[in-house]
């Protein structure tokens, strides 16, 4: 029974790690996109002849939106990845402790 329960627990931990890694990958793609937008930004000045009015075109709202989306993804992804890793390590540790206790009991009974 312990083996099946441990496999189920490890499967849940692997899912957590997988989702965390996926969210971190998406956040990295967004960060690269933001970096490209910052690097590619040329403050373009558009002038209209009829009104003799010029406007500065920037993509700053797009960059801020991407940063705003990537920050929570990074935090949640990191949390899931760390939580999944800790669950797996804790499960392995508990199993080793149980095995050690059982071997001590067998040694005492001999």
PDB file of C-alpha atoms in Angstrom:
ATOM      1  CA  UNK A   1       0.000   0.000   0.000  1.00  0.00           C
ATOM      2  CA  UNK A   2       2.864   2.374   0.747  1.00  0.00           C
ATOM      3  CA  UNK A   3       4.279   1.945  -2.734  1.00  0.00           C
ATOM      4  CA  UNK A   4       1.047   2.922  -4.523  1.00  0.00           C
ATOM      5  CA  UNK A   5       0.515   5.889  -2.224  1.00  0.00           C
ATOM      6  CA  UNK A   6       4.097   7.037  -2.730  1.00  0.00           C
ATOM      7  CA  UNK A   7       3.748   6.773  -6.515  1.00  0.00           C
ATOM      8  CA  UNK A   8       0.574   8.881  -6.374  1.00  0.00           C
ATOM      9  CA  UNK A   9       2.321  11.445  -4.181  1.00  0.00           C
ATOM     10  CA  UNK A  10       5.348  11.584  -6.503  1.00  0.00           C
ATOM     11  CA  UNK A  11       3.086  11.965  -9.532  1.00  0.00           C
ATOM     12  CA  UNK A  12       1.459  15.011  -7.921  1.00  0.00           C
ATOM     13  CA  UNK A  13       4.890  16.417  -7.133  1.00  0.00           C
ATOM     14  CA  UNK A  14       6.031  15.900 -10.716  1.00  0.00           C
ATOM     15  CA  UNK A  15       2.931  17.694 -11.973  1.00  0.00           C
ATOM     16  CA  UNK A  16       3.687  20.617  -9.690  1.00  0.00           C
ATOM     17  CA  UNK A  17       7.261  20.749 -10.942  1.00  0.00           C
ATOM     18  CA  UNK A  18       6.122  20.513 -14.557  1.00  0.00           C
ATOM     19  CA  UNK A  19       3.617  23.332 -14.230  1.00  0.00           C
ATOM     20  CA  UNK A  20       6.178  25.441 -12.395  1.00  0.00           C
ATOM     21  CA  UNK A  21       8.760  24.886 -15.117  1.00  0.00           C
ATOM     22  CA  UNK A  22       6.191  25.702 -17.816  1.00  0.00           C
ATOM     23  CA  UNK A  23       5.170  28.948 -16.109  1.00  0.00           C
ATOM     24  CA  UNK A  24       8.818  29.931 -15.695  1.00  0.00           C
ATOM     25  CA  UNK A  25       9.446  29.200 -19.360  1.00  0.00           C
ATOM     26  CA  UNK A  26       6.502  31.391 -20.378  1.00  0.00           C
ATOM     27  CA  UNK A  27       7.767  34.161 -18.082  1.00  0.00           C
ATOM     28  CA  UNK A  28      11.244  33.880 -19.655  1.00  0.00           C
ATOM     29  CA  UNK A  29       9.755  34.216 -23.127  1.00  0.00           C
ATOM     30  CA  UNK A  30       7.905  37.341 -21.988  1.00  0.00           C
ATOM     31  CA  UNK A  31      11.107  38.771 -20.499  1.00  0.00           C
ATOM     32  CA  UNK A  32      12.959  38.153 -23.762  1.00  0.00           C
ATOM     33  CA  UNK A  33      10.123  39.831 -25.642  1.00  0.00           C
ATOM     34  CA  UNK A  34      10.309  42.846 -23.313  1.00  0.00           C
ATOM     35  CA  UNK A  35      14.074  42.988 -23.805  1.00  0.00           C
ATOM     36  CA  UNK A  36      13.617  42.930 -27.563  1.00  0.00           C
ATOM     37  CA  UNK A  37      11.019  45.714 -27.368  1.00  0.00           C
ATOM     38  CA  UNK A  38      13.337  47.846 -25.231  1.00  0.00           C
ATOM     39  CA  UNK A  39      16.289  47.206 -27.524  1.00  0.00           C
ATOM     40  CA  UNK A  40      14.252  47.813 -30.671  1.00  0.00           C
ATOM     41  CA  UNK A  41      12.547  50.958 -29.395  1.00  0.00           C
ATOM     42  CA  UNK A  42      13.386  53.953 -31.438  1.00  0.00           C
ATOM     43  CA  UNK A  43      11.581  57.000 -30.194  1.00  0.00           C
ATOM     44  CA  UNK A  44       9.840  57.784 -33.444  1.00  0.00           C
ATOM     45  CA  UNK A  45       8.505  61.252 -33.958  1.00  0.00           C
ATOM     46  CA  UNK A  46       5.453  61.539 -36.174  1.00  0.00           C
ATOM     47  CA  UNK A  47       4.602  64.984 -37.485  1.00  0.00           C
ATOM     48  CA  UNK A  48       1.375  65.925 -39.186  1.00  0.00           C
ATOM     49  CA  UNK A  49       1.628  68.643 -41.835  1.00  0.00           C
ATOM     50  CA  UNK A  50      -1.907  69.943 -41.556  1.00  0.00           C
ATOM     51  CA  UNK A  51      -1.766  70.682 -37.831  1.00  0.00           C
ATOM     52  CA  UNK A  52       2.009  71.169 -37.470  1.00  0.00           C
ATOM     53  CA  UNK A  53       1.794  68.910 -34.484  1.00  0.00           C
ATOM     54  CA  UNK A  54       4.284  66.196 -33.632  1.00  0.00           C
ATOM     55  CA  UNK A  55       3.732  63.143 -31.418  1.00  0.00           C
ATOM     56  CA  UNK A  56       6.249  60.776 -29.898  1.00  0.00           C
ATOM     57  CA  UNK A  57       5.403  57.117 -30.474  1.00  0.00           C
ATOM     58  CA  UNK A  58       6.557  54.732 -27.730  1.00  0.00           C
ATOM     59  CA  UNK A  59       5.678  51.137 -26.914  1.00  0.00           C
ATOM     60  CA  UNK A  60       5.988  51.619 -23.176  1.00  0.00           C
ATOM     61  CA  UNK A  61       2.425  50.467 -22.323  1.00  0.00           C
ATOM     62  CA  UNK A  62       3.080  47.194 -24.153  1.00  0.00           C
ATOM     63  CA  UNK A  63       6.345  46.688 -22.271  1.00  0.00           C
ATOM     64  CA  UNK A  64       4.722  47.417 -18.915  1.00  0.00           C
ATOM     65  CA  UNK A  65       1.868  45.046 -19.696  1.00  0.00           C
ATOM     66  CA  UNK A  66       4.302  42.252 -20.537  1.00  0.00           C
ATOM     67  CA  UNK A  67       6.239  42.915 -17.328  1.00  0.00           C
ATOM     68  CA  UNK A  68       3.002  42.952 -15.363  1.00  0.00           C
ATOM     69  CA  UNK A  69       2.040  39.571 -16.775  1.00  0.00           C
ATOM     70  CA  UNK A  70       5.469  37.985 -16.391  1.00  0.00           C
ATOM     71  CA  UNK A  71       5.985  38.919 -12.733  1.00  0.00           C
ATOM     72  CA  UNK A  72       3.117  36.825 -11.290  1.00  0.00           C
ATOM     73  CA  UNK A  73       3.964  33.977 -13.666  1.00  0.00           C
ATOM     74  CA  UNK A  74       7.524  34.001 -12.356  1.00  0.00           C
ATOM     75  CA  UNK A  75       6.421  33.997  -8.723  1.00  0.00           C
ATOM     76  CA  UNK A  76       3.822  31.242  -9.148  1.00  0.00           C
ATOM     77  CA  UNK A  77       6.153  29.169 -11.336  1.00  0.00           C
ATOM     78  CA  UNK A  78       8.966  29.411  -8.809  1.00  0.00           C
ATOM     79  CA  UNK A  79       6.610  28.492  -5.982  1.00  0.00           C
ATOM     80  CA  UNK A  80       5.283  25.434  -7.803  1.00  0.00           C
ATOM     81  CA  UNK A  81       8.739  24.263  -8.826  1.00  0.00           C
ATOM     82  CA  UNK A  82      10.150  24.609  -5.318  1.00  0.00           C
ATOM     83  CA  UNK A  83       7.084  23.069  -3.664  1.00  0.00           C
ATOM     84  CA  UNK A  84       7.191  20.057  -5.994  1.00  0.00           C
ATOM     85  CA  UNK A  85      10.902  19.545  -5.341  1.00  0.00           C
ATOM     86  CA  UNK A  86      10.473  19.816  -1.579  1.00  0.00           C
ATOM     87  CA  UNK A  87       7.562  17.358  -1.633  1.00  0.00           C
ATOM     88  CA  UNK A  88       9.613  14.776  -3.527  1.00  0.00           C
ATOM     89  CA  UNK A  89      12.635  15.159  -1.256  1.00  0.00           C
ATOM     90  CA  UNK A  90      10.482  14.979   1.865  1.00  0.00           C
ATOM     91  CA  UNK A  91       8.732  11.870   0.576  1.00  0.00           C
ATOM     92  CA  UNK A  92      12.070  10.175  -0.111  1.00  0.00           C
ATOM     93  CA  UNK A  93      13.329  11.135   3.341  1.00  0.00           C
ATOM     94  CA  UNK A  94      10.230   9.812   5.107  1.00  0.00           C
ATOM     95  CA  UNK A  95      10.468   6.542   3.184  1.00  0.00           C
ATOM     96  CA  UNK A  96      14.106   6.113   4.223  1.00  0.00           C
ATOM     97  CA  UNK A  97      13.245   6.795   7.858  1.00  0.00           C
ATOM     98  CA  UNK A  98      10.457   4.189   7.712  1.00  0.00           C
ATOM     99  CA  UNK A  99      12.819   1.659   6.133  1.00  0.00           C
ATOM    100  CA  UNK A 100      15.441   2.332   8.816  1.00  0.00           C
ATOM    101  CA  UNK A 101      12.858   1.875  11.571  1.00  0.00           C
ATOM    102  CA  UNK A 102      11.686  -1.388  10.067  1.00  0.00           C
ATOM    103  CA  UNK A 103      15.254  -2.709   9.744  1.00  0.00           C
ATOM    104  CA  UNK A 104      15.928  -1.775  13.407  1.00  0.00           C
ATOM    105  CA  UNK A 105      12.805  -3.662  14.467  1.00  0.00           C
ATOM    106  CA  UNK A 106      13.879  -6.715  12.466  1.00  0.00           C
ATOM    107  CA  UNK A 107      17.343  -6.554  14.057  1.00  0.00           C
ATOM    108  CA  UNK A 108      15.831  -6.366  17.557  1.00  0.00           C
ATOM    109  CA  UNK A 109      13.539  -9.311  16.907  1.00  0.00           C
ATOM    110  CA  UNK A 110      16.447 -11.574  15.896  1.00  0.00           C
TER     111      UNK A 110
END
